[in-house]
PDB file of C-alpha atoms in Angstrom:
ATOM      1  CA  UNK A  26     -78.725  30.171  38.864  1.00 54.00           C
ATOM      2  CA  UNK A  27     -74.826  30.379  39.861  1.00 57.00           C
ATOM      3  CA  UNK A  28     -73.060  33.699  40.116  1.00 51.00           C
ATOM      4  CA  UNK A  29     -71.193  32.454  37.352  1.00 54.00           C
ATOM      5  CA  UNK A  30     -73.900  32.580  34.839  1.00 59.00           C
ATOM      6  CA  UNK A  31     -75.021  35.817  36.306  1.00 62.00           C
ATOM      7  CA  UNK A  32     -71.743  37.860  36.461  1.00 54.00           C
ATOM      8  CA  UNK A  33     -70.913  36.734  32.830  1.00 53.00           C
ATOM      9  CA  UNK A  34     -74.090  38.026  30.766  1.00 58.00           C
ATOM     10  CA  UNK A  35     -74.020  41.349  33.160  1.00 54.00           C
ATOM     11  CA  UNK A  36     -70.072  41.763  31.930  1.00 49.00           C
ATOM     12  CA  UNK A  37     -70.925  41.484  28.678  1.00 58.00           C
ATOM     13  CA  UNK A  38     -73.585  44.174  28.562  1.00 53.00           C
ATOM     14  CA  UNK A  39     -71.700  46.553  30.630  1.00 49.00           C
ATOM     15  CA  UNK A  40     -68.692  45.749  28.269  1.00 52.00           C
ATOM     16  CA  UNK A  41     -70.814  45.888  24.593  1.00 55.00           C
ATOM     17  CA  UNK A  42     -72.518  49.870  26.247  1.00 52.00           C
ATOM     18  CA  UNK A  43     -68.843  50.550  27.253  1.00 55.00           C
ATOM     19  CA  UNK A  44     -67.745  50.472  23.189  1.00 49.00           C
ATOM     20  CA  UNK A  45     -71.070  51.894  22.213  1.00 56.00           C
ATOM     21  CA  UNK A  46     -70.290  54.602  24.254  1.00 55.00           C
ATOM     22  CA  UNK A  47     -66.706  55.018  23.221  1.00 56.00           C
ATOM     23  CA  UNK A  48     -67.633  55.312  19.350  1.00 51.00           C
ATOM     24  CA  UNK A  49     -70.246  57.499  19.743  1.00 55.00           C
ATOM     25  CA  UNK A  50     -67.841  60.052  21.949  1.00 50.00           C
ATOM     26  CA  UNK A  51     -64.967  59.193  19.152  1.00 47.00           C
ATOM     27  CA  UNK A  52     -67.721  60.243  16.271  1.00 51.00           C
ATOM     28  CA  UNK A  53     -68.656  63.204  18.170  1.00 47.00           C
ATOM     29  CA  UNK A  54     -64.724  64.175  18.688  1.00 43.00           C
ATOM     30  CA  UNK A  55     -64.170  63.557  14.478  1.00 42.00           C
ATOM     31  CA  UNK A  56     -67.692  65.784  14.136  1.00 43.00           C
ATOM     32  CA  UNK A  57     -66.262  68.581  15.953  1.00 48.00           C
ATOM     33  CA  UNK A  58     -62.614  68.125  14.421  1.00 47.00           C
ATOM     34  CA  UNK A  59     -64.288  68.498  11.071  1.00 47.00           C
ATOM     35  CA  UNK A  60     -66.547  71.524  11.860  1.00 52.00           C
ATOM     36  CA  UNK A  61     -63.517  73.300  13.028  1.00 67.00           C
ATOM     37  CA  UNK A  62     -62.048  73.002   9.491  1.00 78.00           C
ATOM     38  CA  UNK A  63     -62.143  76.323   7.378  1.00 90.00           C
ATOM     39  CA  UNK A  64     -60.299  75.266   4.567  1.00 94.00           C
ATOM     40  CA  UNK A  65     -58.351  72.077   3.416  1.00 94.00           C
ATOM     41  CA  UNK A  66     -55.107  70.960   4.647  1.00 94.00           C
ATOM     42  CA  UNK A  67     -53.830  71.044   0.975  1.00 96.00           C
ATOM     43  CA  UNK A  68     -50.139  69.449   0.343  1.00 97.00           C
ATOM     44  CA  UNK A  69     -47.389  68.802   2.012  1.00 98.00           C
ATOM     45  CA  UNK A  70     -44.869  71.729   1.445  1.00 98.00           C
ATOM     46  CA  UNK A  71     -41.572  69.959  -0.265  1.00 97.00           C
ATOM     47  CA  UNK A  72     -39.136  73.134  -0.665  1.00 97.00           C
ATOM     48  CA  UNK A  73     -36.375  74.078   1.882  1.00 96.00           C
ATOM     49  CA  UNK A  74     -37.993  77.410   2.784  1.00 98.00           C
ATOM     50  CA  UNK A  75     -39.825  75.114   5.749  1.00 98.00           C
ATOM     51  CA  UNK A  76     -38.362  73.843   8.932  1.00 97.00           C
ATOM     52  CA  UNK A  77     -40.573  70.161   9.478  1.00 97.00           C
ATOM     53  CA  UNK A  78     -43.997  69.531   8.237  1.00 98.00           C
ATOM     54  CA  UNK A  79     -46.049  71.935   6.859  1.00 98.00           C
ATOM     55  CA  UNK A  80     -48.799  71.656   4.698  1.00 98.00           C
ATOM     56  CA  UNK A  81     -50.099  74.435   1.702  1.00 98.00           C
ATOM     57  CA  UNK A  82     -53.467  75.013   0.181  1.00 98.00           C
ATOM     58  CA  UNK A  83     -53.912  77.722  -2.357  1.00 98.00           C
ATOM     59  CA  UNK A  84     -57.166  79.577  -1.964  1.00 98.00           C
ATOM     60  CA  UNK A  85     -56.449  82.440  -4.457  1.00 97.00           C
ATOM     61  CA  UNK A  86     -53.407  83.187  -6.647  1.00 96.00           C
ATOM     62  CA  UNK A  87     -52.638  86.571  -7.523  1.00 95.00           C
ATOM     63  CA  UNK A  88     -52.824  87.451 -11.250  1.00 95.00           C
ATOM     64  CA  UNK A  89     -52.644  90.990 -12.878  1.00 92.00           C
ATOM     65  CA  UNK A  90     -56.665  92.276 -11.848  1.00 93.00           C
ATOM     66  CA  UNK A  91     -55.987  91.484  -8.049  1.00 95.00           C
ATOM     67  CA  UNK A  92     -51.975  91.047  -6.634  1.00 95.00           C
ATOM     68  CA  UNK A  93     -52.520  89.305  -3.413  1.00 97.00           C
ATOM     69  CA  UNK A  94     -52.542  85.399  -2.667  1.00 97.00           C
ATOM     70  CA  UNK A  95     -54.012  83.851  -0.360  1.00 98.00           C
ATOM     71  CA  UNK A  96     -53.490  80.389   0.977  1.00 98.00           C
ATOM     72  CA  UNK A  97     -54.164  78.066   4.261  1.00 98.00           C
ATOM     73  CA  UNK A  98     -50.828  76.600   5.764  1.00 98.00           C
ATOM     74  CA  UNK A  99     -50.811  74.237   8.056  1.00 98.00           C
ATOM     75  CA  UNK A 100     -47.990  73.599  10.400  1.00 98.00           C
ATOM     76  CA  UNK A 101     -47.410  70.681  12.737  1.00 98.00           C
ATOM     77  CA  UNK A 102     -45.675  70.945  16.253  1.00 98.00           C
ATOM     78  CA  UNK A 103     -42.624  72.467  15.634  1.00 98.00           C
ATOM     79  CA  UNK A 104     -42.871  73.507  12.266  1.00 98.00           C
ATOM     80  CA  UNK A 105     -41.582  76.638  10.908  1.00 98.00           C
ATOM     81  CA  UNK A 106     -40.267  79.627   7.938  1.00 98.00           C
ATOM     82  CA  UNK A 107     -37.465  79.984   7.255  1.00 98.00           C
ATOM     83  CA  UNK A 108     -36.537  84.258   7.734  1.00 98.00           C
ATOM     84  CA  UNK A 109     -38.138  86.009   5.242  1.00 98.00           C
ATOM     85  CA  UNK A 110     -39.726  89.241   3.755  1.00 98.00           C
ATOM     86  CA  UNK A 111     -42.512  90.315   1.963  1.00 98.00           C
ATOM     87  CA  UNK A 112     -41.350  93.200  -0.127  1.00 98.00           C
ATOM     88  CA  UNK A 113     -45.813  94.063  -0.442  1.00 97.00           C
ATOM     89  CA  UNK A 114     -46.289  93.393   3.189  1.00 97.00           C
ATOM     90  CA  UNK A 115     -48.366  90.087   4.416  1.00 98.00           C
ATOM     91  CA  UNK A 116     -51.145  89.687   6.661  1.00 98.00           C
ATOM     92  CA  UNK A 117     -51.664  86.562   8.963  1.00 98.00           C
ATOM     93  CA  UNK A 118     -54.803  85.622  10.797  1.00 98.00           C
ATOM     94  CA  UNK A 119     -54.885  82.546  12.623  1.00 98.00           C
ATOM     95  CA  UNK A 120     -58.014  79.979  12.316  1.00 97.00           C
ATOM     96  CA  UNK A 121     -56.347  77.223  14.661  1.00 97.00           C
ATOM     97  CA  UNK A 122     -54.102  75.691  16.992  1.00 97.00           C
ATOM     98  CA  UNK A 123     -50.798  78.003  18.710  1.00 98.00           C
ATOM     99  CA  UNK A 124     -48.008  79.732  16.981  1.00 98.00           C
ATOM    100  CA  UNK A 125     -44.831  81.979  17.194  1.00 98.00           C
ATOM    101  CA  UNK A 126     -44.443  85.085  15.025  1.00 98.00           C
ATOM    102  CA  UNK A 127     -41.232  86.937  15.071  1.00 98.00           C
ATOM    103  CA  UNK A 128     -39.429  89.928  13.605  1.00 98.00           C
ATOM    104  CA  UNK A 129     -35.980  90.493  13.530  1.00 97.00           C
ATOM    105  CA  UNK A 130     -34.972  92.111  16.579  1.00 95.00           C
ATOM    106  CA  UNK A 131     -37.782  91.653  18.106  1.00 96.00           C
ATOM    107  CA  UNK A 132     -39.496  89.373  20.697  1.00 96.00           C
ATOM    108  CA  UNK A 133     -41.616  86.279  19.577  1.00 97.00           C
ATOM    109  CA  UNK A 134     -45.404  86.905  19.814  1.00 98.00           C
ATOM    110  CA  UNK A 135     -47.540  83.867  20.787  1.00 98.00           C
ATOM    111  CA  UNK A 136     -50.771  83.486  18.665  1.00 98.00           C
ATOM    112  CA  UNK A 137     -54.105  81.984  19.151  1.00 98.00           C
ATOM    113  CA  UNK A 138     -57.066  81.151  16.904  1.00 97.00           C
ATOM    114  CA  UNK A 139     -58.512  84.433  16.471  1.00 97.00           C
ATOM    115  CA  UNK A 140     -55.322  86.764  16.641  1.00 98.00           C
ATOM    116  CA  UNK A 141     -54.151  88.451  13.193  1.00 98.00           C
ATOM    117  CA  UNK A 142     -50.424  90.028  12.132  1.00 98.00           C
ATOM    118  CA  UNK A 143     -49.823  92.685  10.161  1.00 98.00           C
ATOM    119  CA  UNK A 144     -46.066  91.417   8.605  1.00 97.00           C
ATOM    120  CA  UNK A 145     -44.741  94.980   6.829  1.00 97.00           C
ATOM    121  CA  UNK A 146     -43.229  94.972   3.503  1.00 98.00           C
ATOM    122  CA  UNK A 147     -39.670  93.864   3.887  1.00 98.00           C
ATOM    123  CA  UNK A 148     -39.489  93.352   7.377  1.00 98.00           C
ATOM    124  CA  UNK A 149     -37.958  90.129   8.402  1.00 98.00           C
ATOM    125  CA  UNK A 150     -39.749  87.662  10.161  1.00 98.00           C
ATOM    126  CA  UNK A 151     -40.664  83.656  10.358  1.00 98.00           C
ATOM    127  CA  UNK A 152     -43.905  82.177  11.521  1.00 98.00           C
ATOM    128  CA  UNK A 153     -45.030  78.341  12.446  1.00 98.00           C
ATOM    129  CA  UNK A 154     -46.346  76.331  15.135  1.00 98.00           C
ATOM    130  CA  UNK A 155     -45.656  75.930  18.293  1.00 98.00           C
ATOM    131  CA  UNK A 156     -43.687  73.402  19.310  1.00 97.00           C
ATOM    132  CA  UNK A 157     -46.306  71.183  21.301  1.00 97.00           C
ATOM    133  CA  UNK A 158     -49.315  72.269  18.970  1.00 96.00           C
ATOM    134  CA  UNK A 159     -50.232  72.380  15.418  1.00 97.00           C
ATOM    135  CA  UNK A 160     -51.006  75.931  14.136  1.00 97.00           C
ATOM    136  CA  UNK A 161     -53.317  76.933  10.755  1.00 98.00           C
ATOM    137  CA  UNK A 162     -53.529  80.260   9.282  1.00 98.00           C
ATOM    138  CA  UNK A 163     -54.357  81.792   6.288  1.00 98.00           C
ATOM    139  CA  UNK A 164     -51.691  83.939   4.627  1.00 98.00           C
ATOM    140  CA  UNK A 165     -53.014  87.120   2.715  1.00 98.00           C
ATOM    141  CA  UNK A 166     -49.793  88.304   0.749  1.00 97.00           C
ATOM    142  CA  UNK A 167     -49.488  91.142  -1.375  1.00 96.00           C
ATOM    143  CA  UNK A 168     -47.551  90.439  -4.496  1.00 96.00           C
ATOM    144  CA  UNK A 169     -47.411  93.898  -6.369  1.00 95.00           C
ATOM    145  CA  UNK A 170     -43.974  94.344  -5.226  1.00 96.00           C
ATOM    146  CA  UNK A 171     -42.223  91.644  -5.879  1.00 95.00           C
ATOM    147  CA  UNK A 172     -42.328  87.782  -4.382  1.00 95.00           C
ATOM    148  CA  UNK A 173     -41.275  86.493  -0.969  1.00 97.00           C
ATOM    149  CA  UNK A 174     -37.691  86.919  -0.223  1.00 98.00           C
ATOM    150  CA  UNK A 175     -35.956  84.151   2.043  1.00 98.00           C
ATOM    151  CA  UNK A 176     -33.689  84.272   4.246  1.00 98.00           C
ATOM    152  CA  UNK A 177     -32.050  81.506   6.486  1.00 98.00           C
ATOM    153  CA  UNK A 178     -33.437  78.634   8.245  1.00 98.00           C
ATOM    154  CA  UNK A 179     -34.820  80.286  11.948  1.00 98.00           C
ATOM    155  CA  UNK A 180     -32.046  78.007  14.412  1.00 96.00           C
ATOM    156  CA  UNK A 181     -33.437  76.407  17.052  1.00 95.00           C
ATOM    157  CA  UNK A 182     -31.770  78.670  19.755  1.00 95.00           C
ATOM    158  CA  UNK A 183     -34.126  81.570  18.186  1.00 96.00           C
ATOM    159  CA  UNK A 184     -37.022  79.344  17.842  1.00 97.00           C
ATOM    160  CA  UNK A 185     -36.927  78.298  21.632  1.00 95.00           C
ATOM    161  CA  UNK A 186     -36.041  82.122  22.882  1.00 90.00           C
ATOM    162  CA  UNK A 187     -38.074  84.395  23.756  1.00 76.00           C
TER     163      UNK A 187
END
């Protein structure tokens, strides 16, 4: 036998494991992707109250027995509020990805999967992803009071500060 007819058979087995290998770590990377899901994505978000791509699924409205909402929002990198207030206060927990939250006047607070924010009632502030990172949480809002307020669109100057 030549080298040739060696080389070429061994290549080809080496090259067919390689793929094999490469799908199953692929299937295992969608697996864990999908476990890591709490709730759908829902739509895309198509009002102004959003800087870039963001993304709302409604888990519960509020109706007359029980005034809070709750919904999943999705943001991608550099997605964001606009200001706003929540004249019933708003709670924010944070299932994936990294995120800013800010109140007027105050400093921006990274968040993590895992972290939660207490937003109070008619304090201004803006939330969203980071701008490297996608960022989901799930947005408890207390409507009893009245229904979001917004503001103006967060510039980039205060969504790059500190």
């Amino acid at each position: 036998m030549s080298f040739k007819n060696i080389v070429l058979p061994v290549l080809i087995v080496v090259f067919a494991f390689s793929c094999k290998q490469q799908n199953e770590s692929a299937q295992a990377t969608n697996m864990e992707s999908q476990k890591s899901i709490i709730f759908p994505q829902g739509k895309k978000i198509m009002n102004d109250n959003f800087t870039g791509t963001a993304y709302l699924q409604m888990l519960i409205e509020a109706d007359t027995l029980n005034p809070t909402s709750i919904g999943n929002v999705t943001f991608e990198p550099g997605a964001r509020t606009k200001w706003h207030s929540h004249p019933g206060g708003q709670v924010l927990l944070v299932t994936e990805g990294v995120g800013y939250y800010q109140e007027k006047g105050q400093h921006k607070k990274i968040l993590r999967k895992g972290d939660a924010i207490k937003c109070p009632p008619n304090v201004p502030h803006w939330h969203g992803a980071s701008a490297e990172t996608s960022f989901v949480q799930v947005a408890v809002t207390n409507t009893q009071k009245g229904p979001v307020v917004w503001l103006q669109p967060v510039t980039n100057k205060e969504y790059n500060g500190k």
